[in-house]
């Protein structure tokens, strides 16, 4: 930007005088009204596709309508579909040596199973774990075109610090089985993991792509039918492995015939979108987005994201994120009734955030205005429980060249203790905007013991503290909507954090698209100086293989990544505009 050193102080001076002239009377009573309804029994946790989800969307839209805002799309509703689970279809069967077994009694397909019919011998492969230098249940086994039967969990069940825990996930075990040519995978719980011989409850792990092979959970009774010809039982094998602390695999004489037929449950949900037009004849064609997600976990349960997955109860989501939605509703009222602003403001209540920021990504991919016209995004997620130290977390502070100066100006006028986090990526809706090259700010008062539990209820909301938070947000939003030049986007922090947690030895330097249901891993963003960018990987590519091994989803991507080492040159296959490209990446 030309003459930026002269422009920033002038910008801040104008913005400060504007803010002081504005009305920012945040009303805690109105905040309480919004939160108490959104987090009420009637809305049952606002799970996508439910009646509570629809009631929440209607409430938000009607409030925007009462302010006479413009309502794009379907009168303010931006419809999209999301996968919320799987269901068993007709035709699931298991037969062992011509003896038939019953679905949901003796066996159940897992949510990430492929649909297939397979008749093949069965090989037992311990825990199905492959951990280089630590444990290999496949050593000496040939499982090509075989069913691989294995124990769930890991061989150190009494050691919460076991290094094998990281290699014991069901998805990862299925990847290793498929890589070794297995026709299918059978998973059984040993007594050390669960005394009762019960099937796993069916749940969806929020990734629509399947494992590439059929994966079936079976009871110990069924497993023992398979092992009878080998003179063994699950109980005796498990005891042997745990006692010897070494892998144990062998072939069986059993032949298993199975068919898996499951389907994805697609539901319709929506973002709720409104627009407050700006007053400046030029700036009104540029937009600031202020958003918060309105969905939550419904009644909880396995796979919902609940921290109490064995408890079936309404997860009210008062702080997460009725507080954020109440925040955008109250900001919309105050900004609507204050003095005219320059830029237009888009207020968005996002759906399906808990399913993997699906609504925000859909909005960014299908915006109501050209995406280049959106100059900044503010995200409110869990702002209702200000801690005793009055600390407010603000993420994305490094995503614009001018952001620190703006924040300094606002911070001087408030008493909250600000924790600045420059990274533009984070586990909420702003990540999709950052991936699109848009400066972002993410406001949160942080997690607490009631996070993702039924205890996140309205009576624990601190309305006085939330009022202070929203006063802070108001001041920064009014500045962003007013100064003459747009913010200058800067890349801040690693753009490769999604799906690449601590413990990974290398990074490709990209943001994977974990919300998509397509086969392969979409690339949402590429760090300009990272290995992926240097190799020519682009935003919009779909990674389908690394070093010749398939990448069907984020789980396979993480599994491949964990085998790589710094300095290595790896081949990455991507689909680009319908064609396959093979790129060499120097790590």
PDB file of C-alpha atoms in Angstrom, residues 135-294:
ATOM      1  CA  UNK A 135       4.890 -52.570  17.420  1.00  0.00           C
ATOM      2  CA  UNK A 136       3.823 -54.274  14.185  1.00  0.00           C
ATOM      3  CA  UNK A 137       0.900 -56.697  14.259  1.00  0.00           C
ATOM      4  CA  UNK A 138       1.345 -57.468  10.546  1.00  0.00           C
ATOM      5  CA  UNK A 139       4.917 -58.722  10.795  1.00  0.00           C
ATOM      6  CA  UNK A 140       5.086 -62.104   9.046  1.00  0.00           C
ATOM      7  CA  UNK A 141       1.432 -62.010   7.973  1.00  0.00           C
ATOM      8  CA  UNK A 142       0.045 -61.990   4.430  1.00  0.00           C
ATOM      9  CA  UNK A 143      -3.497 -60.599   4.561  1.00  0.00           C
ATOM     10  CA  UNK A 144      -4.035 -59.999   0.855  1.00  0.00           C
ATOM     11  CA  UNK A 145      -7.661 -60.675  -0.080  1.00  0.00           C
ATOM     12  CA  UNK A 146      -8.442 -61.790   3.473  1.00  0.00           C
ATOM     13  CA  UNK A 147     -10.655 -60.577   6.263  1.00  0.00           C
ATOM     14  CA  UNK A 148      -8.394 -59.197   9.001  1.00  0.00           C
ATOM     15  CA  UNK A 149      -9.765 -59.690  12.508  1.00  0.00           C
ATOM     16  CA  UNK A 150      -8.271 -57.600  15.330  1.00  0.00           C
ATOM     17  CA  UNK A 151      -8.838 -56.404  18.863  1.00  0.00           C
ATOM     18  CA  UNK A 152     -10.043 -52.871  19.478  1.00  0.00           C
ATOM     19  CA  UNK A 153      -7.858 -50.508  21.481  1.00  0.00           C
ATOM     20  CA  UNK A 154      -4.182 -51.100  22.254  1.00  0.00           C
ATOM     21  CA  UNK A 155      -2.096 -53.742  24.077  1.00  0.00           C
ATOM     22  CA  UNK A 156      -1.358 -51.449  27.042  1.00  0.00           C
ATOM     23  CA  UNK A 157      -4.883 -50.814  28.381  1.00  0.00           C
ATOM     24  CA  UNK A 158      -3.664 -49.953  31.905  1.00  0.00           C
ATOM     25  CA  UNK A 159      -1.156 -47.351  30.739  1.00  0.00           C
ATOM     26  CA  UNK A 160      -2.791 -43.970  30.013  1.00  0.00           C
ATOM     27  CA  UNK A 161       0.580 -42.678  28.767  1.00  0.00           C
ATOM     28  CA  UNK A 162       1.161 -45.516  26.302  1.00  0.00           C
ATOM     29  CA  UNK A 163       2.790 -44.414  23.059  1.00  0.00           C
ATOM     30  CA  UNK A 164       0.623 -46.991  21.253  1.00  0.00           C
ATOM     31  CA  UNK A 165      -2.590 -45.068  21.973  1.00  0.00           C
ATOM     32  CA  UNK A 166      -1.830 -42.752  19.050  1.00  0.00           C
ATOM     33  CA  UNK A 167      -1.829 -45.777  16.711  1.00  0.00           C
ATOM     34  CA  UNK A 168      -4.978 -47.461  18.035  1.00  0.00           C
ATOM     35  CA  UNK A 169      -7.754 -45.549  16.251  1.00  0.00           C
ATOM     36  CA  UNK A 170     -10.268 -47.629  14.303  1.00  0.00           C
ATOM     37  CA  UNK A 171      -9.875 -45.514  11.152  1.00  0.00           C
ATOM     38  CA  UNK A 172      -6.097 -45.819  11.256  1.00  0.00           C
ATOM     39  CA  UNK A 173      -6.329 -49.587  11.677  1.00  0.00           C
ATOM     40  CA  UNK A 174      -8.573 -49.760   8.619  1.00  0.00           C
ATOM     41  CA  UNK A 175      -6.018 -47.757   6.637  1.00  0.00           C
ATOM     42  CA  UNK A 176      -3.245 -50.193   7.537  1.00  0.00           C
ATOM     43  CA  UNK A 177      -5.459 -53.168   6.637  1.00  0.00           C
ATOM     44  CA  UNK A 178      -6.364 -51.690   3.265  1.00  0.00           C
ATOM     45  CA  UNK A 179      -2.746 -50.780   2.526  1.00  0.00           C
ATOM     46  CA  UNK A 180      -1.817 -54.438   2.995  1.00  0.00           C
ATOM     47  CA  UNK A 181      -4.448 -55.654   0.552  1.00  0.00           C
ATOM     48  CA  UNK A 182      -7.044 -56.837   3.053  1.00  0.00           C
ATOM     49  CA  UNK A 183     -10.537 -57.468   1.694  1.00  0.00           C
ATOM     50  CA  UNK A 184     -12.187 -56.286   4.902  1.00  0.00           C
ATOM     51  CA  UNK A 185     -11.702 -55.684   8.613  1.00  0.00           C
ATOM     52  CA  UNK A 186     -13.361 -57.255  11.671  1.00  0.00           C
ATOM     53  CA  UNK A 187     -13.072 -55.441  14.993  1.00  0.00           C
ATOM     54  CA  UNK A 188     -13.778 -57.080  18.362  1.00  0.00           C
ATOM     55  CA  UNK A 189     -13.573 -55.711  21.918  1.00  0.00           C
ATOM     56  CA  UNK A 190     -11.548 -57.766  24.383  1.00  0.00           C
ATOM     57  CA  UNK A 191     -12.447 -58.141  28.048  1.00  0.00           C
ATOM     58  CA  UNK A 192      -9.769 -55.646  29.086  1.00  0.00           C
ATOM     59  CA  UNK A 193     -11.604 -52.973  27.110  1.00  0.00           C
ATOM     60  CA  UNK A 194     -15.169 -53.967  27.992  1.00  0.00           C
ATOM     61  CA  UNK A 195     -16.361 -56.757  30.287  1.00  0.00           C
ATOM     62  CA  UNK A 196     -19.753 -57.040  28.630  1.00  0.00           C
ATOM     63  CA  UNK A 197     -19.805 -58.431  25.114  1.00  0.00           C
ATOM     64  CA  UNK A 198     -21.751 -55.541  23.568  1.00  0.00           C
ATOM     65  CA  UNK A 199     -21.647 -54.016  20.114  1.00  0.00           C
ATOM     66  CA  UNK A 200     -20.421 -50.483  19.626  1.00  0.00           C
ATOM     67  CA  UNK A 201     -23.238 -47.940  19.399  1.00  0.00           C
ATOM     68  CA  UNK A 202     -23.531 -46.629  15.876  1.00  0.00           C
ATOM     69  CA  UNK A 203     -22.163 -43.103  15.514  1.00  0.00           C
ATOM     70  CA  UNK A 204     -20.914 -40.868  12.742  1.00  0.00           C
ATOM     71  CA  UNK A 205     -17.362 -39.513  13.021  1.00  0.00           C
ATOM     72  CA  UNK A 206     -18.125 -36.413  10.900  1.00  0.00           C
ATOM     73  CA  UNK A 207     -16.194 -37.619   7.867  1.00  0.00           C
ATOM     74  CA  UNK A 208     -18.428 -38.771   5.020  1.00  0.00           C
ATOM     75  CA  UNK A 209     -15.743 -40.568   3.020  1.00  0.00           C
ATOM     76  CA  UNK A 210     -15.363 -44.277   3.710  1.00  0.00           C
ATOM     77  CA  UNK A 211     -12.323 -46.414   4.462  1.00  0.00           C
ATOM     78  CA  UNK A 212     -12.251 -48.237   1.114  1.00  0.00           C
ATOM     79  CA  UNK A 213     -12.964 -51.658   2.658  1.00  0.00           C
ATOM     80  CA  UNK A 214     -15.897 -53.064   4.656  1.00  0.00           C
ATOM     81  CA  UNK A 215     -15.356 -52.644   8.408  1.00  0.00           C
ATOM     82  CA  UNK A 216     -17.535 -54.622  10.810  1.00  0.00           C
ATOM     83  CA  UNK A 217     -17.645 -54.702  14.606  1.00  0.00           C
ATOM     84  CA  UNK A 218     -18.418 -58.195  15.881  1.00  0.00           C
ATOM     85  CA  UNK A 219     -19.130 -59.649  19.310  1.00  0.00           C
ATOM     86  CA  UNK A 220     -16.644 -61.889  21.090  1.00  0.00           C
ATOM     87  CA  UNK A 221     -19.120 -64.729  20.674  1.00  0.00           C
ATOM     88  CA  UNK A 222     -18.998 -64.327  16.896  1.00  0.00           C
ATOM     89  CA  UNK A 223     -15.211 -63.918  16.967  1.00  0.00           C
ATOM     90  CA  UNK A 224     -14.922 -67.181  18.885  1.00  0.00           C
ATOM     91  CA  UNK A 225     -16.977 -68.941  16.207  1.00  0.00           C
ATOM     92  CA  UNK A 226     -14.353 -67.768  13.716  1.00  0.00           C
ATOM     93  CA  UNK A 227     -11.467 -68.895  15.946  1.00  0.00           C
ATOM     94  CA  UNK A 228     -12.935 -72.270  16.914  1.00  0.00           C
ATOM     95  CA  UNK A 229     -11.172 -74.129  14.097  1.00  0.00           C
ATOM     96  CA  UNK A 230      -7.827 -72.736  15.284  1.00  0.00           C
ATOM     97  CA  UNK A 231      -8.453 -73.952  18.832  1.00  0.00           C
ATOM     98  CA  UNK A 232      -8.351 -70.427  20.222  1.00  0.00           C
ATOM     99  CA  UNK A 233     -10.626 -67.774  21.737  1.00  0.00           C
ATOM    100  CA  UNK A 234     -10.520 -63.997  21.963  1.00  0.00           C
ATOM    101  CA  UNK A 235     -10.192 -64.228  25.729  1.00  0.00           C
ATOM    102  CA  UNK A 236      -7.133 -66.527  25.606  1.00  0.00           C
ATOM    103  CA  UNK A 237      -5.446 -64.589  22.798  1.00  0.00           C
ATOM    104  CA  UNK A 238      -5.908 -61.262  24.545  1.00  0.00           C
ATOM    105  CA  UNK A 239      -4.433 -62.609  27.787  1.00  0.00           C
ATOM    106  CA  UNK A 240      -1.445 -63.985  25.890  1.00  0.00           C
ATOM    107  CA  UNK A 241      -0.722 -60.690  24.113  1.00  0.00           C
ATOM    108  CA  UNK A 242      -1.071 -58.635  27.293  1.00  0.00           C
ATOM    109  CA  UNK A 243       1.159 -61.035  29.238  1.00  0.00           C
ATOM    110  CA  UNK A 244       3.894 -61.307  26.600  1.00  0.00           C
ATOM    111  CA  UNK A 245       3.736 -57.701  25.458  1.00  0.00           C
ATOM    112  CA  UNK A 246       4.337 -58.827  21.888  1.00  0.00           C
ATOM    113  CA  UNK A 247       2.218 -59.124  18.716  1.00  0.00           C
ATOM    114  CA  UNK A 248       0.388 -62.331  17.893  1.00  0.00           C
ATOM    115  CA  UNK A 249      -1.075 -63.075  14.467  1.00  0.00           C
ATOM    116  CA  UNK A 250      -2.097 -66.246  12.656  1.00  0.00           C
ATOM    117  CA  UNK A 251      -4.378 -67.654   9.974  1.00  0.00           C
ATOM    118  CA  UNK A 252      -7.673 -69.336  10.772  1.00  0.00           C
ATOM    119  CA  UNK A 253      -9.581 -72.052   8.952  1.00  0.00           C
ATOM    120  CA  UNK A 254     -12.745 -69.935   8.848  1.00  0.00           C
ATOM    121  CA  UNK A 255     -14.283 -68.417   5.750  1.00  0.00           C
ATOM    122  CA  UNK A 256     -16.500 -65.398   6.351  1.00  0.00           C
ATOM    123  CA  UNK A 257     -19.116 -64.121   3.937  1.00  0.00           C
ATOM    124  CA  UNK A 258     -20.445 -60.651   4.579  1.00  0.00           C
ATOM    125  CA  UNK A 259     -22.363 -57.855   2.933  1.00  0.00           C
ATOM    126  CA  UNK A 260     -22.371 -54.283   4.175  1.00  0.00           C
ATOM    127  CA  UNK A 261     -25.046 -51.842   3.066  1.00  0.00           C
ATOM    128  CA  UNK A 262     -25.168 -48.495   4.831  1.00  0.00           C
ATOM    129  CA  UNK A 263     -26.274 -45.047   3.697  1.00  0.00           C
ATOM    130  CA  UNK A 264     -25.460 -41.487   4.699  1.00  0.00           C
ATOM    131  CA  UNK A 265     -28.111 -39.420   6.446  1.00  0.00           C
ATOM    132  CA  UNK A 266     -28.288 -36.036   4.711  1.00  0.00           C
ATOM    133  CA  UNK A 267     -30.308 -33.299   6.404  1.00  0.00           C
ATOM    134  CA  UNK A 268     -31.170 -29.787   5.320  1.00  0.00           C
ATOM    135  CA  UNK A 269     -30.031 -26.871   7.432  1.00  0.00           C
ATOM    136  CA  UNK A 270     -29.167 -23.242   6.800  1.00  0.00           C
ATOM    137  CA  UNK A 271     -27.135 -20.140   7.437  1.00  0.00           C
ATOM    138  CA  UNK A 272     -29.146 -17.059   8.383  1.00  0.00           C
ATOM    139  CA  UNK A 273     -27.926 -13.967   6.538  1.00  0.00           C
ATOM    140  CA  UNK A 274     -28.850 -10.279   6.645  1.00  0.00           C
ATOM    141  CA  UNK A 275     -27.242  -7.118   5.315  1.00  0.00           C
ATOM    142  CA  UNK A 276     -27.102  -3.635   6.863  1.00  0.00           C
ATOM    143  CA  UNK A 277     -26.337  -1.290   3.942  1.00  0.00           C
ATOM    144  CA  UNK A 278     -23.548   1.223   4.356  1.00  0.00           C
ATOM    145  CA  UNK A 279     -24.060   4.935   3.836  1.00  0.00           C
ATOM    146  CA  UNK A 280     -20.914   5.934   1.966  1.00  0.00           C
ATOM    147  CA  UNK A 281     -21.529   5.981  -1.813  1.00  0.00           C
ATOM    148  CA  UNK A 282     -18.241   4.158  -2.448  1.00  0.00           C
ATOM    149  CA  UNK A 283     -17.567   2.147   0.714  1.00  0.00           C
ATOM    150  CA  UNK A 284     -21.095   0.695   0.810  1.00  0.00           C
ATOM    151  CA  UNK A 285     -19.995  -1.671  -1.971  1.00  0.00           C
ATOM    152  CA  UNK A 286     -17.486  -3.247   0.432  1.00  0.00           C
ATOM    153  CA  UNK A 287     -18.503  -5.511   3.285  1.00  0.00           C
ATOM    154  CA  UNK A 288     -17.613  -6.489   6.823  1.00  0.00           C
ATOM    155  CA  UNK A 289     -18.963  -9.868   7.970  1.00  0.00           C
ATOM    156  CA  UNK A 290     -19.916 -10.336  11.633  1.00  0.00           C
ATOM    157  CA  UNK A 291     -20.807 -13.944  12.352  1.00  0.00           C
ATOM    158  CA  UNK A 292     -21.463 -16.609  14.979  1.00  0.00           C
ATOM    159  CA  UNK A 293     -22.622 -20.206  14.691  1.00  0.00           C
ATOM    160  CA  UNK A 294     -26.050 -21.095  16.089  1.00  0.00           C
TER     161      UNK A 294
END
